[in-house]
Short mmCIF file of N, CA and C in Angstrom, two decimals:
data_model
loop_
_atom_site.label_atom_id
_atom_site.label_comp_id
_atom_site.label_asym_id
_atom_site.label_seq_id
_atom_site.Cartn_x
_atom_site.Cartn_y
_atom_site.Cartn_z
N MET Q 1 -271.03 -35.03 56.56
CA MET Q 1 -271.37 -34.83 57.61
C MET Q 1 -271.63 -35.98 58.58
N LEU Q 2 -271.86 -36.01 60.19
CA LEU Q 2 -272.17 -37.18 60.13
C LEU Q 2 -272.94 -37.42 60.76
N GLU Q 3 -272.91 -38.91 60.75
CA GLU Q 3 -274.20 -39.50 60.87
C GLU Q 3 -274.69 -39.32 62.14
N VAL Q 4 -275.19 -39.33 63.20
CA VAL Q 4 -275.68 -38.89 64.17
C VAL Q 4 -277.04 -39.52 65.16
N GLU Q 5 -276.73 -40.56 66.11
CA GLU Q 5 -278.26 -41.12 66.72
C GLU Q 5 -278.55 -40.28 67.46
N LYS Q 6 -279.94 -40.14 67.46
CA LYS Q 6 -280.20 -38.90 68.71
C LYS Q 6 -280.94 -40.30 69.08
N ILE Q 7 -281.34 -39.97 70.82
CA ILE Q 7 -282.53 -40.85 71.08
C ILE Q 7 -283.37 -39.74 72.26
N VAL Q 8 -284.67 -39.56 72.56
CA VAL Q 8 -285.13 -38.95 72.99
C VAL Q 8 -285.85 -39.48 73.92
N ASN Q 9 -285.89 -39.04 75.11
CA ASN Q 9 -286.76 -39.94 76.74
C ASN Q 9 -287.74 -39.32 76.70
N GLU Q 10 -288.61 -40.24 77.51
CA GLU Q 10 -289.86 -39.62 77.62
C GLU Q 10 -290.03 -38.41 78.51
N ASP Q 11 -289.17 -37.32 79.17
CA ASP Q 11 -289.07 -36.37 80.11
C ASP Q 11 -288.65 -35.60 78.74
N GLY Q 12 -288.33 -35.44 78.04
CA GLY Q 12 -287.55 -34.58 76.74
C GLY Q 12 -286.21 -34.37 76.51
N SER Q 13 -286.04 -35.06 77.64
CA SER Q 13 -283.85 -35.42 77.54
C SER Q 13 -283.75 -35.77 76.16
N LYS Q 14 -281.95 -35.96 75.71
CA LYS Q 14 -281.83 -36.34 74.97
C LYS Q 14 -280.21 -36.36 75.15
N MET Q 15 -280.25 -37.73 74.34
CA MET Q 15 -278.60 -38.17 74.09
C MET Q 15 -278.26 -38.38 72.28
N LEU Q 16 -276.91 -38.05 71.84
CA LEU Q 16 -276.55 -37.80 70.63
C LEU Q 16 -275.55 -38.39 70.69
N THR Q 17 -275.71 -39.74 69.59
CA THR Q 17 -274.34 -40.36 69.82
C THR Q 17 -273.67 -40.59 68.22
N VAL Q 18 -272.23 -40.54 68.11
CA VAL Q 18 -271.57 -40.23 66.64
C VAL Q 18 -270.44 -41.07 67.10
N LYS Q 19 -270.62 -42.35 66.22
CA LYS Q 19 -269.85 -42.47 65.99
C LYS Q 19 -268.39 -42.36 65.11
N VAL Q 20 -267.32 -41.72 65.67
CA VAL Q 20 -266.07 -41.10 64.18
C VAL Q 20 -265.84 -41.79 63.63
N PRO Q 21 -265.87 -41.57 62.53
CA PRO Q 21 -265.03 -42.14 61.10
C PRO Q 21 -263.51 -41.66 61.17
N ARG Q 22 -263.16 -42.63 60.71
CA ARG Q 22 -261.70 -42.30 60.88
C ARG Q 22 -261.09 -40.93 60.07
N GLU Q 23 -261.36 -41.23 58.82
CA GLU Q 23 -261.44 -39.79 57.67
C GLU Q 23 -261.83 -38.31 58.01
N LYS Q 24 -263.07 -38.97 58.94
CA LYS Q 24 -262.69 -37.36 59.91
C LYS Q 24 -261.77 -36.85 60.13
N GLY Q 25 -260.51 -37.44 60.88
CA GLY Q 25 -259.44 -37.02 60.93
C GLY Q 25 -259.36 -36.17 62.40
N ILE Q 26 -259.92 -36.89 63.71
CA ILE Q 26 -259.94 -36.26 64.50
C ILE Q 26 -260.10 -37.58 65.65
N CYS Q 27 -259.50 -37.84 67.12
CA CYS Q 27 -258.22 -38.75 67.52
C CYS Q 27 -259.46 -39.68 67.93
N ALA Q 28 -261.02 -38.97 68.23
CA ALA Q 28 -261.96 -39.31 69.06
C ALA Q 28 -262.82 -40.77 68.12
N LYS Q 29 -263.02 -41.25 68.45
CA LYS Q 29 -263.74 -43.01 68.23
C LYS Q 29 -265.36 -42.93 68.49
N GLU Q 30 -265.19 -42.19 69.34
CA GLU Q 30 -267.78 -42.00 69.39
C GLU Q 30 -267.26 -40.64 70.54
N ILE Q 31 -268.41 -39.98 70.22
CA ILE Q 31 -268.78 -39.05 70.98
C ILE Q 31 -270.47 -39.05 71.56
N ASN Q 32 -270.51 -38.81 72.35
CA ASN Q 32 -272.15 -38.87 73.28
C ASN Q 32 -272.20 -37.39 74.17
N ILE Q 33 -273.67 -37.18 73.60
CA ILE Q 33 -273.71 -35.53 74.35
C ILE Q 33 -274.66 -35.46 74.85
N PHE Q 34 -275.35 -35.59 75.91
CA PHE Q 34 -276.48 -35.33 77.22
C PHE Q 34 -277.15 -33.93 77.36
N LEU Q 35 -278.45 -34.14 76.63
CA LEU Q 35 -278.73 -32.76 76.68
C LEU Q 35 -280.20 -32.57 77.57
N ASP Q 36 -280.60 -32.07 78.19
CA ASP Q 36 -281.51 -31.70 79.22
C ASP Q 36 -282.99 -31.36 78.06
N LYS Q 37 -284.00 -31.71 78.46
CA LYS Q 37 -285.62 -31.34 78.30
C LYS Q 37 -284.89 -29.62 76.98
N ASN Q 38 -284.34 -28.93 77.67
CA ASN Q 38 -283.66 -27.47 77.57
C ASN Q 38 -282.81 -26.81 76.73
N ASN Q 39 -282.22 -28.05 76.39
CA ASN Q 39 -280.70 -28.07 75.81
C ASN Q 39 -280.00 -27.75 76.01
N LYS Q 40 -279.99 -28.25 77.36
CA LYS Q 40 -278.44 -27.67 77.94
C LYS Q 40 -277.93 -28.92 78.38
N ILE Q 41 -276.25 -28.76 78.73
CA ILE Q 41 -275.77 -30.17 78.72
C ILE Q 41 -275.72 -30.56 79.49
N ASP Q 42 -276.09 -31.40 79.82
CA ASP Q 42 -275.53 -32.38 80.93
C ASP Q 42 -274.91 -33.33 81.09
N ASP Q 43 -274.33 -33.78 79.92
CA ASP Q 43 -273.04 -34.00 80.15
C ASP Q 43 -272.37 -34.52 78.66
N LEU Q 44 -271.18 -34.62 78.64
CA LEU Q 44 -270.19 -35.44 77.76
C LEU Q 44 -269.59 -36.32 77.96
N VAL Q 45 -269.52 -37.59 77.00
CA VAL Q 45 -268.45 -38.41 76.95
C VAL Q 45 -268.06 -38.83 75.65
N VAL Q 46 -265.84 -38.46 75.79
CA VAL Q 46 -265.57 -38.63 74.34
C VAL Q 46 -264.90 -40.06 74.86
N ILE Q 47 -264.94 -41.20 73.63
CA ILE Q 47 -264.19 -42.03 73.79
C ILE Q 47 -262.94 -41.87 72.78
N GLY Q 48 -261.55 -42.13 73.10
CA GLY Q 48 -260.65 -42.20 72.50
C GLY Q 48 -260.38 -40.33 72.66
N GLY Q 49 -259.58 -39.94 72.27
CA GLY Q 49 -258.78 -38.47 71.83
C GLY Q 49 -258.44 -38.33 72.93
N CYS Q 50 -258.17 -36.74 73.45
CA CYS Q 50 -256.91 -36.24 74.19
C CYS Q 50 -257.86 -35.93 75.92
N ALA Q 51 -257.91 -37.14 76.18
CA ALA Q 51 -258.62 -37.80 77.84
C ALA Q 51 -258.30 -36.17 78.56
N GLY Q 52 -257.24 -35.91 78.91
CA GLY Q 52 -257.68 -34.94 80.11
C GLY Q 52 -258.44 -33.53 78.98
N ASN Q 53 -257.87 -32.74 77.76
CA ASN Q 53 -258.39 -31.39 77.36
C ASN Q 53 -260.22 -32.06 76.68
N LEU Q 54 -260.53 -33.16 76.69
CA LEU Q 54 -261.75 -33.44 76.54
C LEU Q 54 -262.55 -33.70 77.62
N SER Q 55 -262.01 -34.18 79.22
CA SER Q 55 -262.70 -34.10 80.39
C SER Q 55 -262.84 -32.58 80.64
N ALA Q 56 -262.05 -31.73 80.55
CA ALA Q 56 -261.85 -30.56 80.88
C ALA Q 56 -263.18 -29.73 79.98
N VAL Q 57 -262.92 -29.96 78.75
CA VAL Q 57 -264.50 -29.85 77.92
C VAL Q 57 -265.39 -29.74 78.31
N ALA Q 58 -265.63 -31.11 78.45
CA ALA Q 58 -266.88 -31.54 79.31
C ALA Q 58 -266.97 -30.86 80.24
N ASN Q 59 -266.39 -31.17 81.46
CA ASN Q 59 -267.10 -30.04 82.63
C ASN Q 59 -266.89 -28.48 82.90
N LEU Q 60 -266.24 -28.03 81.62
CA LEU Q 60 -266.76 -26.59 81.27
C LEU Q 60 -267.96 -26.62 79.88
N ILE Q 61 -268.53 -27.33 79.86
CA ILE Q 61 -269.97 -26.89 79.07
C ILE Q 61 -270.90 -27.59 79.84
N LYS Q 62 -270.72 -28.22 80.65
CA LYS Q 62 -272.11 -28.75 81.73
C LYS Q 62 -272.37 -28.01 81.75
N GLY Q 63 -273.93 -28.05 81.79
CA GLY Q 63 -275.16 -26.96 82.00
C GLY Q 63 -275.25 -25.87 81.40
N MET Q 64 -274.53 -25.77 79.97
CA MET Q 64 -274.36 -24.01 79.41
C MET Q 64 -275.58 -24.42 78.29
N ASP Q 65 -276.28 -23.85 77.66
CA ASP Q 65 -276.78 -24.37 77.02
C ASP Q 65 -275.94 -24.49 75.24
N ALA Q 66 -276.56 -25.59 74.65
CA ALA Q 66 -276.25 -26.16 73.27
C ALA Q 66 -275.80 -24.85 72.30
N ASN Q 67 -276.23 -23.88 72.39
CA ASN Q 67 -276.05 -22.74 70.94
C ASN Q 67 -275.21 -21.80 71.24
N GLU Q 68 -274.88 -22.20 73.27
CA GLU Q 68 -273.87 -21.28 73.38
C GLU Q 68 -272.54 -22.17 73.35
N VAL Q 69 -272.56 -23.50 73.57
CA VAL Q 69 -271.19 -24.54 72.82
C VAL Q 69 -271.13 -24.34 72.02
N ILE Q 70 -271.91 -24.46 70.75
CA ILE Q 70 -272.01 -24.31 69.90
C ILE Q 70 -271.07 -23.14 69.28
N ASN Q 71 -271.29 -21.59 69.64
CA ASN Q 71 -270.74 -20.40 69.62
C ASN Q 71 -269.24 -21.07 70.05
N LYS Q 72 -268.61 -21.12 71.01
CA LYS Q 72 -267.63 -21.20 72.19
C LYS Q 72 -266.53 -22.54 71.44
N LEU Q 73 -266.96 -23.19 70.53
CA LEU Q 73 -265.94 -24.38 70.20
C LEU Q 73 -265.99 -24.60 68.45
N GLU Q 74 -266.92 -23.35 67.96
CA GLU Q 74 -267.38 -23.89 66.31
C GLU Q 74 -265.90 -23.71 66.01
N TYR Q 75 -265.26 -23.91 64.82
CA TYR Q 75 -264.04 -23.54 64.42
C TYR Q 75 -263.15 -23.97 64.40
N ILE Q 76 -262.71 -24.11 65.91
CA ILE Q 76 -261.74 -25.00 66.85
C ILE Q 76 -260.34 -25.51 66.18
N THR Q 77 -259.50 -25.74 65.76
CA THR Q 77 -258.97 -26.73 64.60
C THR Q 77 -257.95 -26.97 65.82
N CYS Q 78 -257.16 -28.25 65.54
CA CYS Q 78 -255.96 -29.03 65.75
C CYS Q 78 -254.80 -29.36 65.32
N GLY Q 79 -253.84 -28.47 65.60
CA GLY Q 79 -252.35 -28.84 64.64
C GLY Q 79 -253.22 -28.09 63.61
N LYS Q 80 -252.32 -28.66 62.21
CA LYS Q 80 -252.94 -28.45 60.95
C LYS Q 80 -253.79 -29.01 60.61
N LYS Q 81 -255.01 -29.32 61.11
CA LYS Q 81 -256.01 -30.45 60.61
C LYS Q 81 -257.06 -29.10 60.58
N ASN Q 82 -258.52 -28.78 59.32
CA ASN Q 82 -259.02 -28.36 59.78
C ASN Q 82 -260.14 -29.04 60.64
N THR Q 83 -260.56 -29.33 61.67
CA THR Q 83 -261.06 -29.75 62.52
C THR Q 83 -260.69 -29.88 63.76
N SER Q 84 -261.62 -30.26 64.54
CA SER Q 84 -261.17 -31.03 66.18
C SER Q 84 -262.48 -31.43 66.57
N CYS Q 85 -262.11 -31.73 68.17
CA CYS Q 85 -262.64 -33.08 68.77
C CYS Q 85 -264.55 -32.22 68.66
N PRO Q 86 -263.65 -30.89 69.62
CA PRO Q 86 -264.62 -29.51 69.99
C PRO Q 86 -265.19 -29.04 69.02
N ASN Q 87 -264.93 -28.95 67.47
CA ASN Q 87 -265.31 -28.68 65.91
C ASN Q 87 -266.53 -29.61 66.19
N GLU Q 88 -266.36 -30.78 66.27
CA GLU Q 88 -266.92 -32.30 66.06
C GLU Q 88 -268.27 -32.07 66.70
N ILE Q 89 -267.67 -31.64 68.06
CA ILE Q 89 -268.94 -31.61 69.32
C ILE Q 89 -269.91 -30.56 68.62
N ALA Q 90 -269.41 -29.64 67.97
CA ALA Q 90 -270.08 -28.36 67.79
C ALA Q 90 -271.40 -28.84 66.89
N ASN Q 91 -270.55 -29.61 65.52
CA ASN Q 91 -271.09 -30.15 64.65
C ASN Q 91 -272.12 -31.11 65.40
N ILE Q 92 -272.42 -31.79 65.96
CA ILE Q 92 -273.44 -32.75 66.00
C ILE Q 92 -274.60 -31.91 66.91
N LEU Q 93 -273.51 -30.83 67.30
CA LEU Q 93 -275.42 -30.53 68.40
C LEU Q 93 -275.88 -29.06 66.95
N LYS Q 94 -275.23 -28.75 66.32
CA LYS Q 94 -275.70 -27.59 65.51
C LYS Q 94 -276.86 -28.79 64.37
N VAL Q 95 -276.90 -29.97 64.33
CA VAL Q 95 -277.98 -30.69 63.96
C VAL Q 95 -279.18 -30.68 64.51
N PHE Q 96 -279.11 -30.58 65.73
CA PHE Q 96 -280.11 -30.66 66.42
C PHE Q 96 -280.69 -29.77 67.26
N VAL Q 97 -280.34 -28.12 67.03
CA VAL Q 97 -280.32 -27.27 67.44
C VAL Q 97 -280.97 -26.25 66.72
#
């Protein structure tokens, strides 16, 4: 299980931050997810990982409901790994939705 830091702002928006442990097996070092008060994605910032692909994921999920993002990204794998950056984004969201 990932250790997620959650910050809730006065307006109800949230920031979820995870420092990804190396043994998790993904390239991302840190994942930051910003949600509005209705659990829609405001932004996604990933440090490390495949910059082009993760920028595309961030643009595609912006404005989507967190549950919809979970359904679309969950169980995606990367090569021979049993997880991926998108799958870990879904796992982070599952903790709070």
